[in-house]
Each structure stands twice: as structure tokens, then as C-alpha cells.
mmCIF file of C-alpha atoms in Angstrom:
data_model
loop_
_atom_site.group_PDB
_atom_site.id
_atom_site.type_symbol
_atom_site.label_atom_id
_atom_site.label_comp_id
_atom_site.label_asym_id
_atom_site.label_seq_id
_atom_site.Cartn_x
_atom_site.Cartn_y
_atom_site.Cartn_z
ATOM 1 C CA GLY A 1 243.710 122.905 113.113
ATOM 2 C CA THR A 2 241.534 120.087 111.873
ATOM 3 C CA ALA A 3 238.567 122.326 111.017
ATOM 4 C CA PHE A 4 240.793 124.424 108.785
ATOM 5 C CA ALA A 5 242.264 121.317 107.127
ATOM 6 C CA ALA A 6 238.798 119.849 106.573
ATOM 7 C CA SER A 7 237.502 123.076 105.083
ATOM 8 C CA THR A 8 240.582 123.285 102.845
ATOM 9 C CA TYR A 9 239.717 119.793 101.592
ATOM 10 C CA LEU A 10 236.194 121.005 100.798
ATOM 11 C CA LEU A 11 237.627 123.751 98.630
ATOM 12 C CA ARG A 12 239.531 121.250 96.566
ATOM 13 C CA THR A 13 236.521 119.082 95.769
ATOM 14 C CA ARG A 14 234.534 119.768 92.621
ATOM 15 C CA ASN A 15 231.169 120.002 94.403
ATOM 16 C CA CYS A 16 232.250 122.978 96.507
ATOM 17 C CA SER A 17 229.850 125.892 96.442
ATOM 18 C CA MET A 18 230.614 129.580 96.343
ATOM 19 C CA ALA A 19 229.370 129.879 99.934
ATOM 20 C CA ALA A 20 232.030 127.458 101.122
ATOM 21 C CA ARG A 21 234.680 129.476 99.307
ATOM 22 C CA ARG A 22 233.430 132.660 100.983
ATOM 23 C CA VAL A 23 233.563 130.966 104.377
ATOM 24 C CA MET A 24 237.096 129.789 103.715
ATOM 25 C CA SER A 25 238.283 133.230 102.647
ATOM 26 C CA SER A 26 236.643 134.681 105.760
ATOM 27 C CA LEU A 27 238.395 132.105 107.954
ATOM 28 C CA ARG A 28 241.724 132.936 106.344
ATOM 29 C CA ALA A 29 241.064 136.653 106.836
ATOM 30 C CA ILE A 30 240.187 136.109 110.497
ATOM 31 C CA ARG A 31 243.314 134.083 111.063
ATOM 32 C CA THR A 32 245.531 136.676 109.361
ATOM 33 C CA ARG A 33 243.957 139.628 111.139
ATOM 34 C CA SER A 34 244.061 137.963 114.535
ATOM 35 C CA GLU A 35 247.754 137.176 114.029
ATOM 36 C CA THR A 36 248.307 140.833 113.100
ATOM 37 C CA ALA A 37 246.404 142.000 116.194
ATOM 38 C CA ILE A 38 248.463 139.710 118.391
ATOM 39 C CA ARG A 39 251.691 140.998 116.861
ATOM 40 C CA SER A 40 250.610 144.628 117.255
ATOM 41 C CA ALA A 41 249.948 144.265 120.974
ATOM 42 C CA SER A 42 253.026 143.507 123.005
ATOM 43 C CA ASN A 43 253.382 140.087 124.582
ATOM 44 C CA THR A 44 253.382 141.502 128.080
ATOM 45 C CA GLU A 45 250.133 143.397 127.415
ATOM 46 C CA LEU A 46 248.470 140.289 126.039
ATOM 47 C CA GLN A 47 249.696 138.119 128.880
ATOM 48 C CA ALA A 48 248.359 140.634 131.389
ATOM 49 C CA LEU A 49 245.034 140.751 129.541
ATOM 50 C CA LYS A 50 244.898 136.951 129.419
ATOM 51 C CA GLU A 51 245.289 136.889 133.187
ATOM 52 C CA LYS A 52 242.571 139.555 133.570
ATOM 53 C CA GLU A 53 240.358 137.537 131.227
ATOM 54 C CA LYS A 54 240.077 134.828 133.862
ATOM 55 C CA LEU A 55 238.444 137.330 136.221
ATOM 56 C CA PRO A 56 234.809 138.443 135.809
ATOM 57 C CA TRP A 57 234.348 140.323 132.535
ATOM 58 C CA GLY A 58 232.589 143.185 134.308
ATOM 59 C CA GLN A 59 235.952 144.251 135.716
ATOM 60 C CA LEU A 60 237.481 144.680 132.247
ATOM 61 C CA SER A 61 237.284 147.975 130.402
ATOM 62 C CA LYS A 62 235.732 148.181 126.964
ATOM 63 C CA ASP A 63 239.135 148.644 125.300
ATOM 64 C CA GLU A 64 240.496 145.560 127.048
ATOM 65 C CA LYS A 65 237.501 143.522 125.924
ATOM 66 C CA VAL A 66 237.957 144.739 122.340
ATOM 67 C CA THR A 67 241.668 143.927 122.409
ATOM 68 C CA LEU A 68 240.968 140.418 123.698
ATOM 69 C CA TYR A 69 238.250 139.901 121.093
ATOM 70 C CA ARG A 70 240.531 141.127 118.292
ATOM 71 C CA ALA A 71 243.341 138.872 119.489
ATOM 72 C CA ALA A 72 241.006 135.867 119.410
ATOM 73 C CA TYR A 73 238.798 136.514 116.372
ATOM 74 C CA GLY A 74 240.189 139.413 114.349
ATOM 75 C CA GLN A 75 237.006 140.966 112.950
ATOM 76 C CA SER A 76 233.463 141.260 114.159
ATOM 77 C CA ARG A 77 230.594 139.626 112.289
ATOM 78 C CA LYS A 78 229.465 142.991 110.939
ATOM 79 C CA GLU A 79 232.944 143.717 109.561
ATOM 80 C CA LEU A 80 233.063 140.266 107.954
ATOM 81 C CA MET A 81 229.639 140.764 106.340
ATOM 82 C CA THR A 82 230.723 143.995 104.638
ATOM 83 C CA GLY A 83 233.824 142.345 103.207
ATOM 84 C CA ASP A 84 236.515 144.011 101.165
ATOM 85 C CA GLN A 85 234.158 145.468 98.525
ATOM 86 C CA ASP A 86 236.405 144.486 95.634
ATOM 87 C CA ASN A 87 233.526 143.894 93.201
ATOM 88 C CA MET A 88 234.545 146.873 91.068
ATOM 89 C CA LYS A 89 238.105 145.574 90.819
ATOM 90 C CA VAL A 90 236.826 142.192 89.636
ATOM 91 C CA ALA A 91 234.421 143.775 87.127
ATOM 92 C CA LEU A 92 237.143 146.059 85.788
ATOM 93 C CA GLY A 93 239.515 143.091 85.470
ATOM 94 C CA VAL A 94 236.926 141.055 83.543
ATOM 95 C CA VAL A 95 236.112 143.947 81.185
ATOM 96 C CA THR A 96 239.821 144.601 80.628
ATOM 97 C CA GLY A 97 240.475 140.915 79.894
ATOM 98 C CA VAL A 98 237.597 140.655 77.414
ATOM 99 C CA ALA A 99 238.644 143.883 75.670
ATOM 100 C CA ALA A 100 242.271 142.745 75.428
ATOM 101 C CA SER A 101 241.161 139.372 74.038
ATOM 102 C CA TYR A 102 238.968 141.064 71.421
ATOM 103 C CA LEU A 103 241.781 143.397 70.368
ATOM 104 C CA LEU A 104 244.191 140.466 70.112
ATOM 105 C CA PHE A 105 241.651 138.536 68.024
ATOM 106 C CA MET A 106 241.162 141.500 65.676
ATOM 107 C CA PHE A 107 244.938 141.989 65.367
ATOM 108 C CA ILE A 108 245.498 138.339 64.461
ATOM 109 C CA GLN A 109 242.496 138.400 62.111
ATOM 110 C CA SER A 110 243.990 141.371 60.208
ATOM 111 C CA PHE A 111 246.958 139.193 59.157
ATOM 112 C CA ALA A 112 244.868 136.134 58.271
ATOM 113 C CA GLU A 113 244.301 135.080 54.684
ATOM 114 C CA PRO A 114 240.842 135.577 53.179
ATOM 115 C CA SER A 115 238.321 132.766 53.555
ATOM 116 C CA PRO A 116 238.547 129.968 50.936
ATOM 117 C CA ARG A 117 236.492 130.209 47.746
ATOM 118 C CA THR A 118 234.369 127.248 48.833
ATOM 119 C CA LEU A 119 232.855 129.356 51.607
ATOM 120 C CA ASN A 120 231.513 132.211 49.468
ATOM 121 C CA LYS A 121 227.739 132.473 48.935
ATOM 122 C CA GLU A 122 227.690 131.357 45.299
ATOM 123 C CA TRP A 123 229.655 128.179 46.009
ATOM 124 C CA VAL A 124 227.437 127.235 48.994
ATOM 125 C CA ASP A 125 224.259 127.832 46.941
ATOM 126 C CA ALA A 126 225.616 125.699 44.077
ATOM 127 C CA THR A 127 226.505 122.898 46.534
ATOM 128 C CA ASP A 128 223.016 122.999 48.066
ATOM 129 C CA ALA A 129 221.438 122.838 44.604
ATOM 130 C CA LYS A 130 223.612 119.872 43.625
ATOM 131 C CA ILE A 131 222.627 118.013 46.826
ATOM 132 C CA ALA A 132 218.954 118.736 46.171
ATOM 133 C CA GLU A 133 219.191 117.459 42.551
ATOM 134 C CA SER A 134 220.874 114.229 43.533
ATOM 135 C CA GLY A 135 218.426 113.566 46.387
ATOM 136 C CA ALA A 136 221.257 113.052 48.872
ATOM 137 C CA ASN A 137 219.110 114.411 51.720
ATOM 138 C CA PRO A 138 215.566 113.112 51.231
ATOM 139 C CA ILE A 139 214.243 114.559 54.519
ATOM 140 C CA PHE A 140 214.986 118.238 54.012
ATOM 141 C CA ASN A 141 215.548 118.526 50.244
ATOM 142 C CA LYS A 142 212.185 117.651 48.769
ATOM 143 C CA LYS A 143 211.730 117.649 45.003
#
């Protein structure tokens, strides 16, 4: 509801931290998983469990408690803390992108014309000498 909308607004602001993004992705994951858990259990089972939930929790079995918890929250805190472990996928994607960019750069560079004659070492040295002779840069070119 409103908490989700407010946290979505936080994601769109420029001052949002990585922690807020992690929280948002966790909230989305919880919402998706809880919807999946609700769909996987039949409506009649859930309705019966919802009625049992109103009774003392000591009367519920462990499986019923887990099913109710999964229907409400999706994952436990421990499961959320471990995450999806997709760091290797991200690292591989970054390395692949950088390698592809480098190969594209080298391919384009192979068809480029050679650098202009004004950039070779002799021309640059002659230009520096001419500047020094004329005194165009009195701070760094001392006579």
C-alpha cells in the first residue's frame, strides 16, 4: 500500500542509497513469493488455516504455522539475508561488457586513419621550442 508507494518514491530520488534499493528489492521479493505461496495453497486450505489462526497458536501444527507464515511474509529473515547470490552473474556480465567494448574499440581503431603529422614527436618538440623562443609562456619556459 502506502509504504510500498513511499519506498518506490525513495528509489526514484537521486539521494537513494544502495541499502534502500536492497530493501526495496527484498520487499518486492517478499510480495512475489507470498503471492506464489498463496496461489500454491488452495483457497479452502488457506481459509481453514485463517480460521485456525484465530485460535491459540499452540493448537496449530508446525506445518500449519509455516504455511501461514509463508502466506503472509514469503521468506524468513535468514533466507532474505542470504539473497539470490547472483554476484558471479553480475561480475561475469561486467567483464563481458568491458571485453566486448575493448574489442569493438580495437576493431574501429584498425580502420581509422593514422594520427595527423602535427602529433608526431618531432612536430611537438619543434612547437615547444618555438614557444620557448618567443617567450609565449613566461612561467614555464624560462630562457
